[in-house]
Amino acid sequence: MAQVVGMEVSLAIAEAARLANVDVISAYPITPQTHIVEHLADLVANGELDAQYIPTESEHSALSACLGSSAVGARTFTATAGQGLELMHEVVYVASSMRLPMVMVVANRALSAPLSIWGDHSDAMAVGDTGWIQIFVENGQQAVDNVLCAFRMGEDQRVLLPVMVHVDGFHLTHMVEPITFPELEEVDRFLPPYKHPFPLDPDKPVTMGAFGMPFIYTETKKAQYENLMASKKVILEVWEEFGTRFGRHYHPVEGYRNEDADVLLMIMGSFSETAMETIDRLRAAGRKVGLVRPRLWRPFPFDEVRQMTKDAEVLIVVDRAISLGGSGGPLCALVKQSLYHEDKKPEVVSIIGGLGGRDITIDGFEQIIDRGMEIVQEGSDKSGFEFFGVRE
Amino acid sequence: MPKKNDNELTWKDLEIGNIVVEPGNASEYRTGDWKTELPEFDHEKCNKCGLCFIYCPEGCIQNDAEGWFVADLYYCKGCGICAVECPKDAIKMVGEEEE
Ligand code: SF4
Ligand code: SF4
């Protein structure tokens, strides 16, 4: 029987990797990811997890070690955050382009400067286009469940891609939450052993990561794109099967009291749980507001976003990152793209908030909704965005 | 992979992640295409010391049945390192068209 345990989410994520029976963990500790890899190091050192733990001198090396590990057919796990993900950046592209499955938990953290160890989605947004499957989670249970799903998705022979699971730094990683852990045998039935079709093997040599001449580079990128888009089918299958086996259901985009809402709020990650409180409060006051929470960040669920937002009058998208001098809110930009060709679509308002660890409270989300509606009523600068809570 | 010319391969023809599944096929790659100059060996000066063989970064210099060192022009990139390193000044780089 599955058991419920009160546990810090970071440790629960490490326990999920243990349940997935990972073969190799390579990581470099960085706040706020540290507890995840510390706990895994403990598990390996104590003989509770039969895996190789490769401590490296940098994140660049950590992810490089993961490439090699996945390439020989070992189930591979890593975790990082903020600057660590930035230092990995070069290798992040390599892992997906070489079709090497692995799971990376990102304890989302703001990017320097100024130095901030606190959470936002800047690190995730900086790797949006790197070709990984990417999932945002909102609480500890979802983190555990989606780490397990991530292995299954990425290692599927039709997919063979690395998967990132985004977990808000501190706001989620350092919370103690009740978590339902599946039994090891249940996980084993859900998660078959990983096999790469062309692993590095001295008896059957292959070359991985060879250079690509101009005559072939475009074709490789097209193949990579098609493969990532086709992974969506498997992602849905895996979530469906997980739901059947474990009773917890996941979707590319999830809603909360959104069906008849005139005004929709959208946000990714753990802040959505606070936003739900706001929605409840406003609903109790008779306002037709709802929440839309994208979970699958890549491949981006354009169709689902369109379906779930097109009938609202106002859609307020909150980004916890900023595209400087570009789109403003990276999530909002994709939402607008989803809706561009629709005849009937909501007015879309882009809000940037929750940067560098700053909370958005229940009252804060109410202010964001009110301000969003005000912007629409005033008809002011719909193409731009506003910072929430910035001191002028 | 079906045998097509390089320029005919479509994205569907590629192995996953562009993995090369045929071992050792880098030997088919004609790096000799890169050169504009090629080494000419002067047997009057050469003492068969083999330094050119050691220094050639392409590993394309071998000695023949009589012990003379020759460059395999299928691979020689024309870098000229052999000519610089030869202690007997026995190698001259000449333009390809002068060949
Ligand atoms: S380095 Fe010069 S002298 Fe020595 S073998 Fe080569 S060509 Fe002859
Ligand atoms: S020119 Fe360069 S590549 Fe060619 S034989 Fe001499 S050293 Fe080797």
XYZ file of C-alpha atoms and ligand atoms in Angstrom:
507
model
C 0.000 0.000 0.000
C 1.116 3.481 -0.736
C 2.082 5.436 2.359
C 1.730 9.104 3.210
C 4.791 10.739 4.733
C 5.461 14.288 5.871
C 8.682 15.233 4.150
C 10.617 18.173 2.788
C 9.910 18.321 -0.937
C 13.626 18.207 -1.834
C 14.045 14.953 0.064
C 10.868 13.614 -1.487
C 12.289 14.333 -4.938
C 15.429 12.385 -4.013
C 13.221 9.551 -2.765
C 11.408 9.599 -6.104
C 14.741 9.152 -7.885
C 15.451 6.238 -5.524
C 12.075 4.682 -6.331
C 12.925 5.089 -10.019
C 16.043 3.048 -9.236
C 18.422 5.448 -10.952
C 21.820 4.087 -11.959
C 23.784 7.312 -12.073
C 23.442 10.681 -10.374
C 25.842 13.414 -11.347
C 25.389 16.825 -9.843
C 26.994 19.891 -8.373
C 25.307 21.334 -5.296
C 23.696 24.754 -5.613
C 21.077 26.510 -3.525
C 18.124 25.800 -3.514
C 18.685 22.389 -5.126
C 21.231 21.244 -2.525
C 19.012 19.093 -0.325
C 17.973 16.981 -3.301
C 21.492 15.912 -4.207
C 22.683 15.756 -0.601
C 19.943 13.276 0.179
C 20.783 11.220 -2.897
C 24.445 11.199 -1.861
C 23.339 9.943 1.566
C 21.190 7.218 0.046
C 24.070 6.004 -2.113
C 26.645 6.247 0.700
C 24.342 4.343 3.069
C 23.797 1.582 0.561
C 20.078 2.351 0.302
C 20.413 3.115 -3.390
C 22.644 1.065 -5.666
C 23.821 3.848 -7.939
C 26.946 5.724 -8.960
C 27.044 9.209 -7.498
C 29.450 11.356 -9.517
C 30.307 14.606 -7.759
C 31.842 17.009 -10.250
C 33.681 20.317 -10.123
C 30.950 22.220 -11.986
C 27.494 21.906 -13.421
C 28.955 21.831 -16.922
C 30.820 18.670 -15.963
C 27.843 17.258 -14.056
C 25.606 17.361 -17.096
C 28.446 16.142 -19.318
C 28.806 13.097 -17.063
C 25.057 12.568 -17.433
C 25.477 12.493 -21.226
C 27.957 9.660 -20.961
C 25.866 7.828 -18.420
C 22.702 7.993 -20.510
C 24.683 7.038 -23.610
C 25.711 3.693 -22.114
C 22.097 2.994 -21.192
C 22.132 3.941 -17.503
C 19.122 5.614 -15.915
C 20.393 9.094 -15.159
C 19.343 11.845 -12.776
C 20.628 15.306 -12.026
C 19.359 18.472 -10.426
C 20.401 22.084 -10.511
C 19.150 25.647 -10.150
C 19.624 29.167 -11.483
C 23.282 29.868 -12.238
C 23.989 26.148 -12.266
C 21.594 25.651 -15.146
C 23.227 28.600 -16.901
C 26.658 27.008 -16.524
C 25.205 23.802 -18.000
C 23.672 25.689 -20.892
C 25.929 24.371 -23.654
C 25.421 20.776 -22.561
C 21.663 21.224 -22.137
C 21.376 21.515 -25.921
C 23.704 18.570 -26.456
C 21.619 16.191 -24.324
C 18.438 16.771 -26.312
C 20.109 16.941 -29.725
C 21.867 13.624 -29.059
C 18.565 12.127 -27.866
C 19.898 11.074 -24.476
C 17.167 10.591 -21.890
C 17.767 11.750 -18.341
C 15.760 13.577 -15.727
C 16.830 16.933 -14.360
C 14.989 18.624 -11.530
C 15.436 22.383 -11.617
C 14.862 24.121 -8.291
C 13.868 27.314 -10.054
C 15.975 30.270 -9.032
C 16.501 33.845 -10.188
C 19.561 34.705 -12.264
C 22.339 37.098 -11.285
C 22.918 40.010 -11.053
C 22.159 40.967 -8.385
C 22.994 37.624 -6.865
C 19.780 36.011 -5.726
C 19.396 32.523 -4.360
C 15.623 32.933 -4.301
C 13.040 31.662 -6.674
C 11.586 32.741 -9.966
C 11.401 31.241 -13.449
C 14.302 33.059 -15.126
C 16.414 29.892 -15.255
C 13.617 27.861 -16.824
C 12.879 30.521 -19.429
C 16.538 30.699 -20.445
C 16.451 27.018 -21.449
C 12.984 27.035 -23.002
C 14.206 26.401 -26.531
C 16.806 23.740 -25.786
C 14.716 20.795 -26.936
C 13.976 19.168 -23.566
C 10.541 18.064 -22.482
C 9.725 20.419 -19.612
C 7.119 20.122 -16.895
C 6.170 22.575 -14.144
C 4.840 21.269 -10.848
C 2.916 23.041 -8.110
C 3.438 20.951 -4.987
C 5.543 18.149 -3.558
C 3.229 15.354 -4.616
C 3.282 16.576 -8.191
C 7.070 16.800 -8.039
C 7.392 13.170 -6.939
C 4.812 11.937 -9.435
C 6.284 13.869 -12.324
C 9.851 12.775 -11.624
C 8.583 9.217 -12.034
C 6.599 10.144 -15.144
C 9.590 12.037 -16.546
C 11.749 8.897 -16.622
C 8.979 6.977 -18.336
C 8.374 9.729 -20.915
C 11.988 10.422 -21.758
C 13.067 6.784 -21.919
C 10.188 5.692 -24.143
C 11.731 4.336 -27.351
C 9.515 6.677 -29.383
C 10.841 9.663 -27.452
C 14.425 9.272 -26.128
C 14.669 12.807 -24.831
C 15.829 14.422 -21.610
C 13.125 15.810 -19.346
C 13.234 18.765 -16.960
C 10.938 19.003 -13.979
C 10.648 22.584 -12.726
C 10.117 22.943 -8.982
C 10.003 26.403 -7.411
C 13.126 27.021 -5.342
C 12.398 27.472 -1.609
C 8.673 28.105 -2.123
C 8.418 24.418 -2.962
C 11.787 22.705 -2.485
C 12.013 23.649 1.192
C 8.401 23.026 2.216
C 7.456 20.038 4.319
C 4.386 18.481 2.731
C 2.375 15.283 3.017
C 3.508 13.044 0.179
C 2.061 9.733 -0.938
C 4.864 7.428 -2.002
C 4.073 4.476 -4.236
C 5.609 1.108 -3.388
C 8.799 0.136 -5.194
C 7.050 -2.777 -6.944
C 4.338 -0.455 -8.249
C 6.992 1.891 -9.614
C 8.841 -1.043 -11.184
C 5.687 -2.057 -13.021
C 5.150 1.515 -14.216
C 8.762 2.151 -15.155
C 10.416 -0.559 -17.266
C 14.229 -0.622 -17.472
C 15.810 1.966 -19.735
C 17.314 0.753 -22.980
C 18.938 2.978 -25.549
C 18.725 1.425 -29.032
C 22.344 2.346 -29.848
C 24.171 2.499 -26.524
C 27.904 3.083 -26.329
C 29.220 -0.462 -26.297
C 32.745 -1.603 -27.245
C 31.327 -4.746 -28.848
C 29.075 -2.742 -31.131
C 30.771 0.612 -31.607
C 28.814 3.725 -32.531
C 29.778 7.384 -32.715
C 27.665 9.915 -30.849
C 27.946 13.649 -31.201
C 29.858 13.686 -34.468
C 30.025 16.997 -36.303
C 27.327 17.881 -38.825
C 28.204 19.513 -42.103
C 25.968 22.201 -43.615
C 24.392 19.575 -45.895
C 22.890 17.751 -42.899
C 22.443 20.255 -40.030
C 19.040 21.513 -41.170
C 17.751 17.944 -41.498
C 18.926 17.115 -37.972
C 17.103 20.116 -36.543
C 13.928 19.208 -38.439
C 14.188 15.636 -37.112
C 14.716 16.935 -33.591
C 11.720 19.249 -33.857
C 9.439 16.522 -35.190
C 10.595 14.159 -32.469
C 9.925 16.678 -29.700
C 6.465 17.467 -31.086
C 5.671 13.757 -31.421
C 6.653 13.219 -27.782
C 3.396 14.929 -26.787
C 1.442 11.779 -27.599
C 3.657 9.733 -25.296
C 3.542 12.397 -22.586
C -0.260 12.153 -22.603
C -0.129 8.349 -22.565
C 2.262 8.314 -19.623
C 0.165 10.748 -17.583
C -2.931 8.741 -18.431
C -1.353 5.473 -17.322
C 0.031 7.099 -14.198
C -3.475 8.319 -13.390
C -4.917 4.847 -13.867
C -2.270 3.209 -11.691
C -1.867 5.813 -8.972
C -5.077 7.861 -9.080
C -3.453 11.237 -9.651
C -4.092 12.806 -13.027
C -1.982 15.277 -14.956
C -2.670 17.279 -18.104
C -0.711 19.694 -20.306
C -2.843 22.576 -19.026
C -5.017 22.402 -15.955
C -7.804 24.661 -14.842
C -9.310 25.755 -11.582
C -12.904 27.024 -11.545
C -12.231 28.280 -15.058
C -15.108 26.810 -17.035
C -17.575 29.722 -16.988
C -15.062 32.393 -16.018
C -15.088 35.786 -17.706
C -11.725 36.680 -16.249
C -8.906 34.157 -16.271
C -5.636 34.287 -14.424
C -2.723 32.195 -15.663
C 0.471 31.255 -13.849
C 2.866 28.304 -13.784
C 4.378 26.609 -10.751
C 3.649 26.660 -7.050
C 2.201 30.179 -6.928
C -0.901 28.773 -8.597
C -1.860 27.248 -5.262
C -1.983 30.723 -3.734
C -3.864 31.971 -6.769
C -6.497 29.263 -6.178
C -7.182 30.814 -2.780
C -7.733 34.149 -4.476
C -10.085 32.575 -6.999
C -12.066 30.958 -4.171
C -12.327 34.262 -2.366
C -13.475 36.171 -5.454
C -15.900 33.410 -6.447
C -17.417 33.627 -2.966
C -17.914 37.334 -3.658
C -19.761 36.429 -6.849
C -17.054 37.250 -9.390
C -16.665 34.935 -12.377
C -12.923 34.421 -12.222
C -10.896 31.300 -12.844
C -7.360 30.026 -13.090
C -5.444 28.305 -15.880
C -2.203 26.504 -15.012
C 0.049 25.314 -17.830
C 1.965 22.235 -16.682
C 3.681 21.159 -19.899
C 6.092 23.938 -20.787
C 7.718 22.098 -23.724
C 6.430 21.030 -26.137
C 4.183 24.014 -25.478
C 0.481 23.049 -25.435
C -0.767 25.658 -27.913
C -4.059 23.851 -28.600
C -4.950 23.289 -24.955
C -4.103 26.877 -24.036
C -6.285 28.111 -26.891
C -9.193 25.854 -25.939
C -9.065 26.820 -22.301
C -8.740 30.570 -22.741
C -10.467 31.619 -25.964
C -13.938 32.093 -24.486
C -12.898 34.368 -21.622
C -13.114 38.135 -21.877
C -9.911 38.922 -20.054
C -6.836 36.744 -19.621
C -4.159 37.911 -17.218
C -0.881 36.050 -17.601
C 1.620 36.284 -14.765
C 5.225 35.551 -15.685
C 7.844 35.050 -12.983
C 10.579 35.991 -15.428
C 11.239 38.810 -17.822
C 12.367 38.767 -21.402
C 14.342 41.988 -21.345
C 13.810 44.094 -24.399
C 11.837 41.299 -25.992
C 8.428 39.871 -25.289
C 8.295 40.891 -21.617
C 6.583 37.773 -20.305
C 7.834 34.612 -22.027
C 4.721 32.594 -21.102
C 2.428 35.409 -22.178
C 4.166 35.619 -25.552
C 3.333 31.977 -26.271
C -0.224 32.450 -25.020
C -0.683 35.341 -27.425
C 0.728 33.181 -30.214
C -1.790 30.467 -29.326
C -4.680 32.914 -29.680
C -3.475 35.021 -32.600
C -5.587 33.356 -35.286
C -8.772 33.118 -33.218
C -11.650 35.406 -34.154
C -13.000 35.396 -30.635
C -10.318 35.734 -28.035
C -9.789 37.419 -24.696
C -7.937 40.639 -24.108
C -4.569 39.435 -22.894
C -2.732 41.309 -20.159
C 0.890 40.536 -19.321
C 2.076 40.947 -15.742
C 5.604 40.306 -14.496
C 5.814 39.476 -10.812
C 7.181 37.142 -8.184
C 10.767 37.844 -9.227
C 13.794 36.881 -7.141
C 11.814 35.227 -4.384
C 9.212 37.933 -3.861
C 5.880 36.493 -2.825
C 2.605 37.098 -4.511
C 0.032 36.737 -1.767
C -3.685 35.989 -1.955
C -4.297 39.759 -1.800
C -1.586 40.215 -4.403
C -3.346 38.022 -6.930
C -6.576 39.924 -6.269
C -4.730 43.163 -7.010
C -3.318 41.614 -10.188
C -6.792 40.599 -11.353
C -8.198 44.056 -10.568
C -5.322 45.776 -12.301
C -5.635 43.486 -15.318
C -9.291 44.369 -15.717
C -8.481 48.042 -15.270
C -5.849 47.880 -18.027
C -8.401 46.315 -20.364
C -11.062 48.880 -19.480
C -8.654 51.765 -19.995
C -7.534 50.194 -23.239
C -3.998 51.137 -22.229
C -0.916 49.583 -23.796
C -2.201 46.106 -24.511
C 0.948 45.117 -26.323
C 3.146 45.758 -23.332
C 3.348 44.443 -19.816
C 3.431 45.727 -16.280
C 5.567 44.893 -13.290
C 3.439 43.882 -10.339
C 4.303 45.448 -7.001
C 7.266 47.450 -8.193
C 7.972 50.581 -6.143
C 7.867 53.608 -8.432
C 20.569 3.923 -43.247
C 19.623 3.658 -46.915
C 22.491 4.307 -49.259
C 21.840 7.758 -50.581
C 24.248 10.480 -51.476
C 24.861 12.847 -48.580
C 22.903 15.606 -50.262
C 19.867 13.381 -50.781
C 19.391 12.398 -47.134
C 16.105 13.649 -45.711
C 15.441 14.230 -42.016
C 13.642 10.894 -41.926
C 16.766 9.056 -43.083
C 18.819 10.079 -40.068
C 19.505 7.799 -37.133
C 18.207 9.114 -33.832
C 20.437 11.866 -32.537
C 22.559 11.544 -35.703
C 24.320 8.533 -34.212
C 26.876 7.006 -36.562
C 26.241 3.259 -36.373
C 28.882 2.176 -38.872
C 32.210 1.971 -37.005
C 35.262 3.540 -38.587
C 33.479 5.254 -41.446
C 35.388 8.475 -40.763
C 38.002 6.896 -43.052
C 35.644 7.642 -45.936
C 35.842 11.340 -45.215
C 38.074 12.984 -47.776
C 39.898 15.589 -45.682
C 42.189 15.923 -48.686
C 39.504 18.224 -50.102
C 40.563 20.920 -47.686
C 44.031 21.549 -49.031
C 45.286 24.155 -51.408
C 48.899 22.951 -51.250
C 50.402 19.504 -51.075
C 53.802 18.205 -49.933
C 56.377 17.173 -52.506
C 59.154 14.867 -51.232
C 62.678 15.243 -52.617
C 64.452 11.902 -52.458
C 67.781 13.595 -53.133
C 67.586 15.308 -49.733
C 65.504 12.892 -47.643
C 67.393 10.643 -45.226
C 64.281 8.614 -44.224
C 64.398 9.882 -40.629
C 60.571 9.661 -40.366
C 60.031 12.971 -38.546
C 57.415 13.974 -41.108
C 55.538 10.761 -40.313
C 55.639 11.632 -36.605
C 54.596 15.255 -36.953
C 51.806 14.921 -39.525
C 48.671 15.766 -37.508
C 46.549 13.846 -39.987
C 48.563 10.641 -39.661
C 48.539 10.351 -43.406
C 52.275 9.914 -44.015
C 53.464 6.326 -44.353
C 56.648 4.810 -45.733
C 56.552 2.778 -48.905
C 58.260 -0.561 -49.652
C 61.591 1.183 -50.155
C 61.296 3.215 -46.964
C 60.478 6.550 -48.609
C 57.854 8.599 -46.838
C 54.760 9.551 -48.850
C 51.575 11.460 -48.009
C 48.173 9.958 -48.747
C 46.559 12.854 -50.584
C 43.040 11.518 -49.890
C 43.589 12.714 -46.301
C 46.457 15.263 -46.446
C 45.026 18.670 -45.444
C 47.979 20.569 -46.803
C 48.880 22.122 -43.447
C 52.580 22.164 -44.257
C 53.728 20.973 -40.839
C 55.761 18.162 -42.410
C 57.594 20.672 -44.586
C 58.424 22.877 -41.602
C 59.584 19.980 -39.440
C 61.684 18.129 -42.036
C 65.321 18.582 -40.866
C 66.668 18.008 -44.382
C 64.409 20.555 -46.083
C 63.274 17.676 -48.287
C 59.574 18.638 -48.393
C 58.252 21.510 -50.454
C 54.633 22.616 -50.390
C 53.373 23.159 -53.918
C 50.048 24.512 -55.163
C 47.583 21.788 -56.108
C 47.209 23.040 -59.643
C 50.984 22.836 -60.117
C 50.780 19.110 -59.352
S 61.219 14.436 -42.279
Fe 62.205 14.943 -44.209
S 64.108 13.787 -44.177
Fe 62.818 12.912 -42.577
S 61.733 11.264 -43.658
Fe 60.422 13.023 -43.810
S 60.990 13.948 -45.766
Fe 62.611 12.544 -45.243
S 50.849 18.812 -45.297
Fe 50.105 18.396 -43.220
S 48.544 16.831 -43.542
Fe 49.713 16.882 -45.413
S 51.285 15.342 -45.146
Fe 52.213 17.268 -44.452
S 51.799 17.320 -42.275
Fe 50.439 15.745 -43.108
